[in-house]
Coordinates of C-alpha atoms in Angstrom, one line a residue:
Chain A
M1 CA 21.4 38.3 -83.5
T2 CA 23.6 40.8 -82.2
T3 CA 26.0 40.9 -84.7
V4 CA 22.6 41.8 -86.9
L5 CA 21.8 44.4 -84.3
Q6 CA 25.7 46.2 -84.4
T7 CA 25.6 46.0 -88.2
L8 CA 22.0 48.0 -88.7
A9 CA 23.8 50.0 -86.3
A10 CA 26.6 50.6 -87.2
L11 CA 24.7 51.2 -91.0
R12 CA 22.6 53.9 -89.6
R13 CA 25.1 55.8 -88.2
R14 CA 26.5 56.0 -91.4
P15 CA 23.7 57.3 -93.5
L16 CA 25.3 59.1 -96.4
R17 CA 27.3 55.9 -97.5
T18 CA 24.0 53.7 -96.5
F19 CA 22.3 55.5 -99.0
L20 CA 24.6 56.3 -101.1
T21 CA 24.7 52.2 -101.2
A22 CA 21.2 51.7 -101.4
L23 CA 20.8 53.8 -104.4
G24 CA 23.1 51.9 -106.7
T25 CA 20.7 48.8 -105.9
A26 CA 18.6 51.0 -106.5
L27 CA 18.4 52.3 -110.0
G28 CA 19.1 49.1 -111.1
I29 CA 16.1 47.6 -109.2
A30 CA 14.2 50.8 -110.6
T31 CA 15.0 49.7 -114.0
I32 CA 14.3 46.2 -113.4
V33 CA 10.6 46.9 -111.9
A34 CA 10.4 49.5 -114.4
L35 CA 10.7 47.4 -117.7
L36 CA 9.0 44.6 -116.0
A37 CA 5.6 46.5 -115.1
V38 CA 5.8 48.3 -118.9
A39 CA 6.4 44.8 -120.5
G40 CA 3.8 43.0 -118.3
G41 CA 1.1 46.0 -119.4
A42 CA 1.6 45.4 -123.1
Q43 CA 1.2 41.9 -122.7
R44 CA -1.9 42.6 -120.9
T45 CA -2.8 45.1 -123.8
A46 CA -2.0 42.9 -126.3
G47 CA -4.3 39.9 -125.0
K48 CA -7.1 42.6 -124.7
F49 CA -6.3 44.1 -128.4
L50 CA -6.8 40.1 -129.2
N51 CA -9.7 39.7 -127.8
L52 CA -11.3 42.1 -130.5
G53 CA -14.8 42.2 -130.8
S54 CA -14.7 39.0 -128.2
S55 CA -12.8 36.7 -131.1
D56 CA -11.0 34.0 -130.2
L57 CA -8.3 34.2 -131.8
G58 CA -6.2 37.0 -134.5
V59 CA -4.6 35.6 -137.7
F60 CA -1.5 37.3 -139.1
Q61 CA 0.8 37.6 -141.9
R62 CA 3.9 35.3 -140.8
D63 CA 7.3 37.1 -140.4
A64 CA 5.5 40.9 -141.0
A65 CA 7.7 43.7 -138.4
D66 CA 5.1 43.3 -136.2
P67 CA 1.1 43.0 -136.5
T68 CA 0.1 46.0 -138.0
T69 CA 1.7 45.9 -140.6
S70 CA 0.6 42.2 -141.5
V71 CA -0.8 42.3 -145.0
L72 CA -3.8 39.5 -145.8
P73 CA -5.9 38.9 -148.5
V74 CA -9.5 39.0 -147.5
S75 CA -9.9 36.1 -149.7
L76 CA -8.3 34.2 -147.1
V77 CA -11.9 34.5 -144.9
A78 CA -13.7 32.1 -146.8
Q79 CA -11.4 29.5 -146.6
L80 CA -10.7 30.2 -142.4
R81 CA -15.1 29.7 -142.9
A82 CA -14.8 26.4 -144.4
T83 CA -11.9 25.2 -141.8
P84 CA -13.2 22.7 -139.1
G85 CA -13.5 24.4 -136.0
I86 CA -14.0 28.0 -137.1
A87 CA -17.5 29.5 -136.8
S88 CA -16.6 32.4 -138.5
A89 CA -14.0 35.0 -139.9
T90 CA -14.1 38.0 -141.2
P91 CA -11.0 41.0 -142.4
I92 CA -10.1 43.9 -140.2
I93 CA -7.9 46.8 -141.1
L94 CA -6.2 48.7 -138.0
I95 CA -5.0 52.2 -138.5
V96 CA -2.3 53.5 -136.1
G97 CA -1.8 57.4 -135.5
G98 CA -4.6 58.3 -137.1
I99 CA -6.1 60.5 -135.7
K100 CA -5.2 63.9 -134.8
H101 CA -3.8 64.9 -131.6
Q102 CA -4.9 61.5 -130.1
P103 CA -1.8 59.6 -132.0
A104 CA -2.2 56.8 -129.6
A105 CA -5.6 55.5 -130.8
F106 CA -6.4 53.1 -132.9
V107 CA -8.7 52.8 -135.5
F108 CA -10.0 49.7 -137.0
G109 CA -11.6 49.0 -140.3
A110 CA -14.3 46.7 -139.6
Q111 CA -17.5 45.2 -141.5
Q112 CA -21.1 46.6 -140.8
H113 CA -22.7 42.7 -140.3
S114 CA -19.9 40.7 -138.8
F115 CA -19.0 38.4 -135.7
V116 CA -16.8 41.4 -134.3
T117 CA -19.3 44.6 -135.1
N118 CA -22.3 43.0 -133.6
R119 CA -20.5 42.0 -130.6
Y120 CA -20.4 46.2 -129.8
V121 CA -22.6 47.9 -127.0
F122 CA -24.0 51.3 -128.3
T123 CA -24.3 53.4 -125.1
A124 CA -25.5 56.2 -127.7
G125 CA -26.5 56.1 -131.2
H126 CA -26.0 53.1 -133.5
M127 CA -23.7 50.9 -135.5
F128 CA -22.6 53.1 -138.9
G129 CA -24.6 52.1 -141.9
G130 CA -22.9 52.9 -145.0
S131 CA -19.4 54.4 -145.8
H132 CA -18.0 57.8 -144.4
Q133 CA -19.6 57.2 -140.7
A134 CA -18.2 56.0 -137.7
V135 CA -18.7 54.7 -134.5
V136 CA -16.1 56.3 -131.7
G137 CA -15.3 54.1 -128.0
S138 CA -16.3 56.0 -124.9
G139 CA -13.1 56.6 -123.9
L140 CA -11.9 58.5 -127.1
A141 CA -15.3 60.2 -127.1
A142 CA -15.1 61.8 -123.6
D143 CA -11.1 62.8 -124.5
M144 CA -12.8 64.7 -127.5
H145 CA -16.0 65.6 -126.3
L146 CA -17.4 63.9 -129.3
R147 CA -21.1 63.2 -129.2
T148 CA -23.2 61.4 -132.2
G149 CA -24.1 63.8 -134.9
D150 CA -20.1 65.0 -135.0
A151 CA -17.7 64.8 -136.8
L152 CA -14.4 62.6 -136.6
T153 CA -11.1 62.9 -139.1
V154 CA -9.6 60.1 -139.9
A155 CA -6.2 60.7 -142.0
H156 CA -7.8 63.3 -144.1
H157 CA -10.9 61.9 -144.3
R158 CA -14.6 63.2 -142.3
F159 CA -16.6 60.5 -140.8
H160 CA -20.1 60.9 -139.7
I161 CA -20.5 59.7 -135.8
T162 CA -23.2 57.5 -135.6
G163 CA -22.7 56.3 -132.1
I164 CA -20.7 55.7 -129.2
Y165 CA -19.7 51.9 -128.0
H166 CA -18.5 51.2 -124.5
M167 CA -16.7 47.6 -124.7
G168 CA -14.7 47.7 -121.4
V169 CA -11.5 47.2 -122.9
A170 CA -9.2 50.0 -122.8
Q171 CA -7.9 50.5 -126.3
Q172 CA -11.1 49.2 -128.1
D173 CA -12.9 52.0 -125.9
D174 CA -9.9 54.3 -127.0
G175 CA -10.5 54.1 -130.0
A176 CA -12.8 54.4 -133.0
V177 CA -14.3 52.2 -135.6
I178 CA -15.0 53.1 -139.3
P179 CA -15.9 50.7 -142.7
L180 CA -13.7 48.3 -143.6
T181 CA -14.1 49.6 -147.2
D182 CA -13.3 52.9 -146.5
A183 CA -10.3 52.1 -144.2
Q184 CA -9.2 49.9 -147.3
K185 CA -8.8 53.0 -149.5
I186 CA -7.3 54.9 -146.4
T187 CA -4.4 52.3 -146.3
G188 CA -4.1 52.0 -149.6
K189 CA -5.3 47.9 -148.9
I190 CA -8.0 47.3 -151.3
G191 CA -9.0 43.1 -150.8
E192 CA -6.6 43.1 -148.0
A193 CA -6.8 43.4 -144.1
T194 CA -4.3 43.6 -141.3
T195 CA -5.5 41.2 -139.3
L196 CA -8.4 38.0 -139.4
A197 CA -10.5 37.5 -136.3
V198 CA -11.9 34.3 -135.9
S199 CA -14.7 32.9 -133.6
L200 CA -14.7 28.9 -133.0
N201 CA -17.2 27.1 -132.3
S202 CA -18.6 26.0 -128.7
I203 CA -16.3 22.4 -129.0
T204 CA -13.0 24.0 -130.5
S205 CA -10.6 25.2 -128.3
R206 CA -8.2 27.9 -128.6
T207 CA -4.9 25.6 -128.4
Q208 CA -6.8 23.2 -131.0
G209 CA -8.2 26.5 -133.3
V210 CA -4.4 27.9 -133.3
R211 CA -2.8 24.1 -134.6
I212 CA -5.7 23.7 -137.3
I213 CA -5.3 27.2 -138.7
T214 CA -1.4 26.7 -138.5
R215 CA -1.5 23.1 -140.0
R216 CA -4.1 24.0 -142.9
F217 CA -1.9 27.7 -143.7
P218 CA 1.5 27.6 -142.5
G219 CA 2.3 31.5 -143.7
L220 CA -0.2 32.6 -141.1
L221 CA 0.6 33.6 -137.9
V222 CA -2.4 32.4 -135.1
I223 CA -2.4 34.7 -131.9
G224 CA -4.4 32.5 -129.6
D225 CA -3.3 34.6 -125.9
G226 CA -2.0 37.6 -124.9
V227 CA 1.8 36.5 -124.5
S228 CA 2.1 35.1 -128.1
A229 CA 0.3 38.3 -128.9
A230 CA 2.9 40.4 -127.2
R231 CA 5.7 38.6 -129.1
A232 CA 3.6 39.1 -132.4
G233 CA 5.8 40.4 -135.0
V234 CA 9.7 40.7 -135.5
N235 CA 9.2 44.2 -133.8
G236 CA 7.2 42.0 -131.0
Q237 CA 9.9 39.6 -131.0
M238 CA 12.4 42.3 -130.8
L239 CA 10.8 44.3 -128.0
A240 CA 10.5 41.1 -125.7
H241 CA 14.1 39.8 -126.4
L242 CA 15.7 43.5 -125.6
S243 CA 13.4 43.9 -122.8
L244 CA 14.9 40.4 -121.9
V245 CA 18.5 42.1 -122.1
L246 CA 17.5 45.1 -120.5
A247 CA 16.4 43.4 -117.7
V248 CA 19.8 41.3 -117.5
I249 CA 22.1 44.4 -118.2
A250 CA 19.9 46.2 -115.2
L251 CA 20.5 43.2 -113.1
V252 CA 24.5 42.7 -113.7
I253 CA 25.1 46.6 -113.4
G254 CA 23.1 46.7 -110.2
G255 CA 25.5 43.8 -108.9
I256 CA 28.4 45.5 -110.2
G257 CA 27.2 48.5 -108.6
V258 CA 26.5 46.6 -105.2
M259 CA 29.6 44.9 -105.6
N260 CA 31.8 48.0 -106.1
T261 CA 30.0 49.9 -103.2
M262 CA 30.9 46.8 -101.2
L263 CA 34.1 46.6 -101.9
M264 CA 35.0 50.3 -101.5
A265 CA 33.6 50.1 -98.4
V266 CA 36.1 47.3 -97.3
V267 CA 38.5 48.8 -99.2
E268 CA 37.9 52.0 -97.0
R269 CA 37.2 49.9 -93.8
R270 CA 40.1 47.3 -94.1
A271 CA 41.6 49.0 -90.6
E272 CA 37.8 48.3 -88.8
F273 CA 38.5 44.6 -90.2
A274 CA 41.9 44.2 -89.1
L275 CA 41.5 45.7 -85.6
M276 CA 38.3 42.7 -85.9
S277 CA 40.6 40.2 -86.5
A278 CA 43.5 41.5 -84.1
V279 CA 40.5 41.1 -81.3
G280 CA 38.8 38.1 -82.0
W281 CA 36.6 37.9 -84.9
S282 CA 37.0 34.7 -87.3
G283 CA 36.7 35.5 -91.1
P284 CA 33.5 34.2 -91.1
Q285 CA 32.7 36.1 -88.8
I286 CA 33.8 39.1 -90.7
A287 CA 32.7 37.7 -94.0
T288 CA 29.2 37.1 -92.0
R289 CA 28.9 41.2 -90.5
V290 CA 30.2 42.3 -94.4
M291 CA 27.7 39.8 -96.1
I292 CA 24.9 41.2 -93.5
E293 CA 25.3 44.6 -94.3
G294 CA 25.5 43.8 -98.0
I295 CA 21.9 42.3 -97.5
T296 CA 20.3 44.7 -96.0
T297 CA 21.8 47.9 -98.0
A298 CA 20.4 46.0 -101.1
V299 CA 16.9 45.6 -99.5
L300 CA 16.9 48.7 -98.3
G301 CA 18.3 49.7 -102.3
A302 CA 15.1 47.3 -103.5
A303 CA 12.5 49.0 -101.5
L304 CA 13.5 52.7 -103.2
G305 CA 14.0 51.0 -106.7
L306 CA 10.3 49.4 -106.0
L307 CA 9.4 53.2 -106.0
I308 CA 11.3 55.0 -108.4
G309 CA 10.9 51.9 -110.7
I310 CA 6.7 52.5 -110.9
L311 CA 7.0 56.1 -110.9
G312 CA 9.5 55.1 -114.0
A313 CA 7.3 53.1 -115.4
H314 CA 4.5 55.3 -115.8
L315 CA 7.0 58.3 -116.8
L316 CA 8.1 56.2 -119.2
V317 CA 4.9 55.2 -120.8
R318 CA 3.6 58.4 -120.7
L319 CA 7.5 59.7 -122.5
L320 CA 6.8 57.3 -124.7
G321 CA 2.9 58.2 -125.5
A322 CA 2.1 54.9 -124.8
Q323 CA -0.2 55.7 -121.8
E324 CA -3.2 55.4 -124.1
Y325 CA -2.6 51.4 -124.9
V326 CA -0.1 50.9 -122.3
A327 CA -1.1 50.5 -118.6
P328 CA 2.2 49.1 -116.5
A329 CA 1.3 46.4 -114.7
I330 CA 2.6 46.7 -111.1
T331 CA 1.5 43.2 -110.4
A332 CA 2.6 41.9 -106.7
W333 CA 4.1 39.1 -108.5
V334 CA 6.5 41.9 -110.5
L335 CA 7.3 43.7 -106.8
G336 CA 8.4 40.1 -105.6
R337 CA 10.6 39.2 -108.9
A338 CA 12.4 42.8 -107.8
L339 CA 12.5 42.6 -104.4
L340 CA 14.4 38.6 -104.8
V341 CA 16.7 40.5 -107.3
G342 CA 17.7 42.3 -104.7
V343 CA 18.2 40.3 -101.9
L344 CA 20.3 38.1 -104.4
L345 CA 22.1 41.3 -105.6
G346 CA 23.1 41.9 -101.9
V347 CA 24.2 38.0 -101.6
L348 CA 26.1 38.3 -104.5
G349 CA 27.3 41.3 -104.5
G350 CA 29.0 40.8 -101.4
L351 CA 30.3 37.7 -101.4
Y352 CA 33.9 38.7 -103.1
P353 CA 34.1 41.7 -100.3
A354 CA 33.0 39.6 -98.0
W355 CA 36.0 37.2 -99.1
R356 CA 38.5 40.3 -99.0
A357 CA 37.2 41.2 -95.4
A358 CA 37.8 37.9 -94.3
R359 CA 41.2 37.7 -95.9
V360 CA 42.5 41.5 -94.7
S361 CA 45.4 40.9 -92.7
P362 CA 45.7 42.7 -89.0
A363 CA 49.5 42.7 -88.8
Q364 CA 49.4 44.6 -92.5
V365 CA 46.7 46.6 -92.4
L366 CA 47.6 47.9 -88.3
A367 CA 51.5 48.3 -88.9
Q368 CA 51.1 50.5 -91.3
R369 CA 48.9 53.1 -89.0
Chain B
M1 CA 43.4 33.7 -63.5
P2 CA 47.1 34.5 -63.6
G3 CA 48.8 35.8 -66.4
S4 CA 50.9 33.9 -69.2
Q5 CA 54.2 32.3 -69.9
V6 CA 55.8 33.1 -73.2
L7 CA 58.5 31.5 -74.5
L8 CA 60.6 33.2 -77.5
D9 CA 63.0 30.2 -79.0
R10 CA 65.1 31.4 -81.8
V11 CA 62.2 33.6 -83.6
S12 CA 63.3 35.3 -86.5
R13 CA 61.3 37.1 -88.6
S14 CA 61.8 38.6 -92.7
H15 CA 59.9 40.2 -95.0
G16 CA 60.9 40.8 -98.7
G17 CA 64.9 40.0 -98.4
T18 CA 64.7 41.9 -95.3
Q19 CA 65.4 40.4 -91.9
I20 CA 63.3 42.1 -89.1
L21 CA 64.2 40.0 -86.1
R22 CA 67.0 38.0 -85.8
E23 CA 67.0 34.9 -83.5
V24 CA 65.0 36.3 -80.6
S25 CA 64.9 34.5 -77.3
L26 CA 63.0 35.8 -74.5
Q27 CA 61.0 34.2 -71.4
V28 CA 58.2 36.3 -69.8
A29 CA 57.3 35.2 -66.4
P30 CA 53.2 34.8 -65.4
G31 CA 52.0 38.7 -64.4
E32 CA 55.4 40.4 -65.1
L33 CA 55.1 43.5 -66.9
V34 CA 57.9 43.8 -69.2
A35 CA 58.8 46.9 -71.5
L36 CA 60.4 46.6 -74.7
T37 CA 62.3 49.3 -75.9
G38 CA 64.1 50.7 -79.2
P39 CA 64.2 53.1 -81.6
S40 CA 61.4 53.1 -84.6
G41 CA 61.9 49.9 -87.3
S42 CA 63.7 48.2 -84.3
G43 CA 61.3 45.1 -84.3
K44 CA 59.3 45.9 -81.2
T45 CA 55.8 45.9 -83.1
T46 CA 57.1 43.0 -84.7
L47 CA 57.9 41.1 -81.6
L48 CA 54.6 41.9 -79.9
Q49 CA 52.2 40.6 -83.2
L50 CA 54.7 37.4 -83.5
I51 CA 53.5 36.7 -80.0
G52 CA 49.4 37.7 -80.6
S53 CA 49.6 35.1 -83.8
L54 CA 49.0 38.4 -86.2
D55 CA 51.7 37.6 -87.6
R56 CA 54.1 34.1 -87.8
P57 CA 57.6 34.2 -87.6
T58 CA 59.8 32.9 -90.3
T59 CA 61.9 30.5 -88.2
G60 CA 61.5 29.6 -84.8
S61 CA 58.9 28.9 -82.2
I62 CA 56.8 30.8 -79.9
Y63 CA 54.4 29.2 -76.9
V64 CA 52.1 31.4 -75.1
D65 CA 50.7 29.1 -71.9
D66 CA 52.0 26.3 -73.8
I67 CA 49.9 27.2 -77.2
P68 CA 52.4 27.0 -80.3
V69 CA 51.5 30.1 -81.4
H70 CA 53.8 30.0 -84.1
S71 CA 51.8 27.0 -85.6
L72 CA 48.4 27.8 -84.7
R73 CA 45.5 27.0 -87.2
R74 CA 43.1 29.2 -85.8
P75 CA 44.9 31.9 -84.4
A76 CA 41.7 34.3 -84.0
S77 CA 40.2 32.3 -81.3
F78 CA 43.5 32.4 -79.5
R79 CA 43.7 36.2 -79.8
R80 CA 40.3 36.1 -78.7
D81 CA 40.6 34.0 -75.6
V82 CA 43.9 34.3 -74.4
V83 CA 46.0 38.1 -75.8
G84 CA 44.3 41.5 -75.3
F85 CA 45.7 44.2 -77.9
V86 CA 46.2 47.8 -77.4
F87 CA 47.7 50.0 -80.0
Q88 CA 48.6 53.4 -80.3
L89 CA 46.2 54.2 -82.3
H90 CA 43.4 53.4 -80.5
H91 CA 41.8 51.4 -83.5
L92 CA 38.2 51.8 -81.7
L93 CA 35.3 51.4 -84.7
P94 CA 33.8 54.6 -85.5
A95 CA 30.4 53.4 -86.4
L96 CA 30.0 51.6 -82.8
T97 CA 29.4 53.5 -79.2
V98 CA 32.2 53.0 -76.5
Q99 CA 30.6 50.3 -75.0
E100 CA 29.6 48.1 -78.2
N101 CA 33.8 48.7 -79.0
V102 CA 34.3 47.2 -75.8
E103 CA 31.5 44.2 -76.3
L104 CA 33.5 43.5 -79.5
T105 CA 35.7 40.9 -78.3
L106 CA 32.9 39.3 -76.7
V107 CA 30.7 39.4 -79.7
A108 CA 33.1 36.8 -81.8
A109 CA 33.1 35.0 -78.3
H110 CA 29.2 34.5 -78.6
V111 CA 28.9 36.0 -75.1
S112 CA 25.2 36.6 -73.9
R113 CA 24.1 40.1 -74.4
R114 CA 23.3 40.4 -70.5
E115 CA 27.0 39.1 -70.0
R116 CA 28.4 41.4 -72.2
H117 CA 27.2 44.4 -71.1
A118 CA 27.7 43.8 -67.4
R119 CA 31.4 43.6 -68.6
A120 CA 31.4 46.2 -70.5
Q121 CA 30.1 48.2 -68.1
E122 CA 32.7 47.1 -65.0
L123 CA 35.8 47.8 -67.2
L124 CA 33.9 51.0 -68.1
D125 CA 33.8 52.0 -64.3
E126 CA 37.9 50.7 -64.3
V127 CA 38.9 52.9 -66.9
G128 CA 36.3 55.5 -65.3
L129 CA 34.2 56.2 -68.5
R130 CA 31.0 54.7 -67.6
Q131 CA 29.2 57.7 -67.8
R132 CA 30.4 57.8 -71.9
S133 CA 28.8 54.3 -72.7
H134 CA 27.3 55.5 -75.2
A135 CA 29.4 58.0 -77.0
L136 CA 30.6 57.5 -80.1
P137 CA 34.9 57.4 -80.6
S138 CA 34.3 60.8 -82.4
D139 CA 33.3 62.5 -79.0
L140 CA 36.2 61.4 -77.3
S141 CA 39.7 62.4 -76.3
G142 CA 42.9 60.9 -77.0
G143 CA 43.1 59.7 -74.0
E144 CA 39.7 58.7 -73.7
R145 CA 40.0 56.7 -76.6
Q146 CA 43.0 54.9 -75.3
R147 CA 41.4 54.0 -72.1
V148 CA 38.4 52.8 -74.3
A149 CA 40.5 50.2 -76.5
I150 CA 41.9 49.2 -72.6
A151 CA 38.7 48.4 -71.6
R152 CA 38.7 46.4 -74.9
A153 CA 41.2 44.2 -74.2
L154 CA 41.0 43.6 -71.1
A155 CA 37.1 42.2 -71.8
G156 CA 37.6 38.7 -72.7
R157 CA 39.8 38.5 -69.6
P158 CA 43.4 37.6 -71.4
R159 CA 46.1 36.3 -69.7
L160 CA 48.4 38.4 -71.6
I161 CA 48.3 41.8 -72.6
L162 CA 50.7 43.5 -75.9
A163 CA 50.8 46.7 -75.8
D164 CA 51.9 48.7 -79.0
E165 CA 53.2 52.4 -77.8
P166 CA 49.8 52.7 -75.8
T167 CA 50.9 56.5 -74.8
G168 CA 52.4 57.1 -78.5
S169 CA 50.2 59.9 -79.6
L170 CA 49.1 61.3 -75.6
D171 CA 50.2 64.2 -73.1
S172 CA 52.4 63.5 -70.4
A173 CA 49.4 63.6 -67.8
A174 CA 47.4 61.4 -70.2
S175 CA 50.1 58.7 -70.6
E176 CA 50.4 59.3 -66.8
R177 CA 46.8 57.8 -66.6
I178 CA 47.2 54.8 -68.9
W179 CA 50.6 53.8 -67.0
K180 CA 48.7 53.7 -63.9
L181 CA 45.9 52.1 -66.0
L182 CA 48.6 48.9 -67.2
L183 CA 49.6 49.2 -63.9
S184 CA 46.1 48.8 -61.8
V185 CA 45.3 45.2 -64.4
R186 CA 48.1 43.7 -63.5
E187 CA 48.0 44.3 -60.0
R188 CA 44.1 43.2 -59.8
H189 CA 44.1 40.9 -62.3
G190 CA 48.0 39.3 -62.8
T191 CA 48.0 39.7 -66.4
T192 CA 51.0 39.2 -68.2
I193 CA 51.8 42.5 -69.8
L194 CA 54.4 43.2 -72.7
V195 CA 54.5 46.9 -73.8
A196 CA 56.8 48.6 -76.6
S197 CA 57.4 52.0 -75.9
H198 CA 59.4 54.9 -76.6
D199 CA 58.1 56.5 -73.5
P200 CA 60.7 57.2 -70.9
N201 CA 58.7 56.8 -68.4
L202 CA 57.9 52.6 -69.1
R203 CA 60.9 52.0 -67.8
E204 CA 60.5 52.7 -63.8
H205 CA 57.0 51.5 -64.4
S206 CA 58.0 47.9 -65.6
D207 CA 59.5 44.8 -64.0
R208 CA 61.9 44.3 -66.5
G209 CA 63.2 46.5 -69.5
L210 CA 64.3 44.9 -72.9
S211 CA 66.0 47.2 -75.6
I212 CA 65.7 46.1 -79.3
I213 CA 68.0 47.3 -82.0
D214 CA 68.0 46.1 -85.6
G215 CA 65.8 43.0 -84.4
Q216 CA 68.1 41.4 -82.2
L217 CA 67.0 41.6 -78.1
S218 CA 68.9 42.6 -75.4
E219 CA 68.5 42.4 -71.5
P220 CA 70.2 46.0 -70.2
S221 CA 70.8 46.0 -66.4
L222 CA 67.6 46.6 -64.4
T223 CA 67.7 50.0 -62.3
P224 CA 68.1 48.9 -58.3
T225 CA 63.9 50.0 -57.9
A226 CA 62.9 47.8 -61.2
D227 CA 64.9 45.1 -59.9
A228 CA 64.0 45.2 -56.4
D229 CA 59.9 45.4 -57.8
R230 CA 61.2 42.3 -60.1
N231 CA 62.4 40.2 -57.1
R232 CA 59.2 41.4 -54.7
H233 CA 56.7 40.4 -58.0
N234 CA 58.4 37.4 -58.2
Q235 CA 58.1 36.2 -55.2
E236 CA 54.6 36.8 -54.7
I237 CA 54.3 34.6 -58.3
A238 CA 56.4 31.9 -56.5

């Protein structure tokens, strides 16, 4: 206990060095927090996107670079509807970046009468009834000050707004829906769709539905949960892998940073450790003291890193222009993992310096002085 | 607690082909204050380090109170329980207060907080620095720092004090105070003290003077005063 208190006092009396050591850890932790939060947010968003119109499953082209570049023939809808366990299926076209000044807003092309569009809840007006008509989400309407009767331009095509809907799902409420045929013309995908939304019957679970469709249509990618939605497509997988790699790199950099700073501190304070050894401190006692210093500064750094990471996550999505559809998920699990990593960094980064400190030869060091 | 008896038998120390000490044999009686003089690089510091288990001899044996110092498995506990070091440069830990520096040995010995505090206060009183307990070393003068270092050396109630140039970086007034302090320690606690120094005052304060040149020890003739003191001291011990 005394060793802990004396170590804390010593850290407090060297505020600049303590701060700089903690900052090294903080930057590593901040990177991890930001990445985890953004990845978690993207996953949550993907999960919500999957539930477009309360569908159970989303069907995409396998091996597409990402879900937005998936291309499927609309003729598949009939085959899916005929598949056991499936209650309904409907084609959807996804247009990204189609609305000027709202580049993050999604525009969905959907059939006027489908299980997806039938579930939309309108706060004003009604579902479109024909070509060149659109309904917009409450979020987009608020951002662009749109009302029913106004015009919305999608990829240089004007649409008459017939209704404002609210679904309670950010990326749907921040987007718009236009007739499928209009969306096909805009994207040049005549007779095609980006995805097929699938509704299962009441006795078929999502897992069963994924298994049934995958077995019958091996060329399709079926997404049944937020995690696989976030990883869908080559780009999604790359992003998932990249997040992991970046987190590991951040961990390694943080660990090396802590070790380097602790090692520098040990080298700089060799005389102190030599003196401690000379007055009777054993090697393990000196090593323990260095470890306590390392863990304490790492935990301080982790706390600072959490703060920087939370701010950084929000800044990151803002810089990427993705704030419309990715809200960083700052959960207790994300924060807990970051703190745990901080303690691990302190332990791992402090091990070698502690070993070095314990082996300082008092005779050599004190004689040099 | 009486001071330690120190015995060295043909102790040599070489390093990198250089012979630092050559077959040094020495016997120091409990409670004796021995002055070790010699030019820089003659081997004074090495001799003290060997006796204090900071280093190991290449050949020969060293016993302190029958403890084989030359072959200790756990030298840290020997340094903690038997020896007190005073260095030329005080080597106080800069981030610890005066009180915490004095307690350093006691922390290693797992002495209770209350006892550590009481003992440190008592020793700081003895060296006249009780009122500076909460000061940092950077706030003290050179002489004050060395007095703290002496208090720290005494904290573990050592039977043997090894002082290497304790007044080497002090002015004459501060040096005189340090000598008085060491003599007072010897008088009050009966501690055996070995001091290496260039300070000419050392010989008049010590019981016995030893000279070391090129790693070889010799015992020059003692001054009449020192001889008389030595005899008186040895009689007291007997």
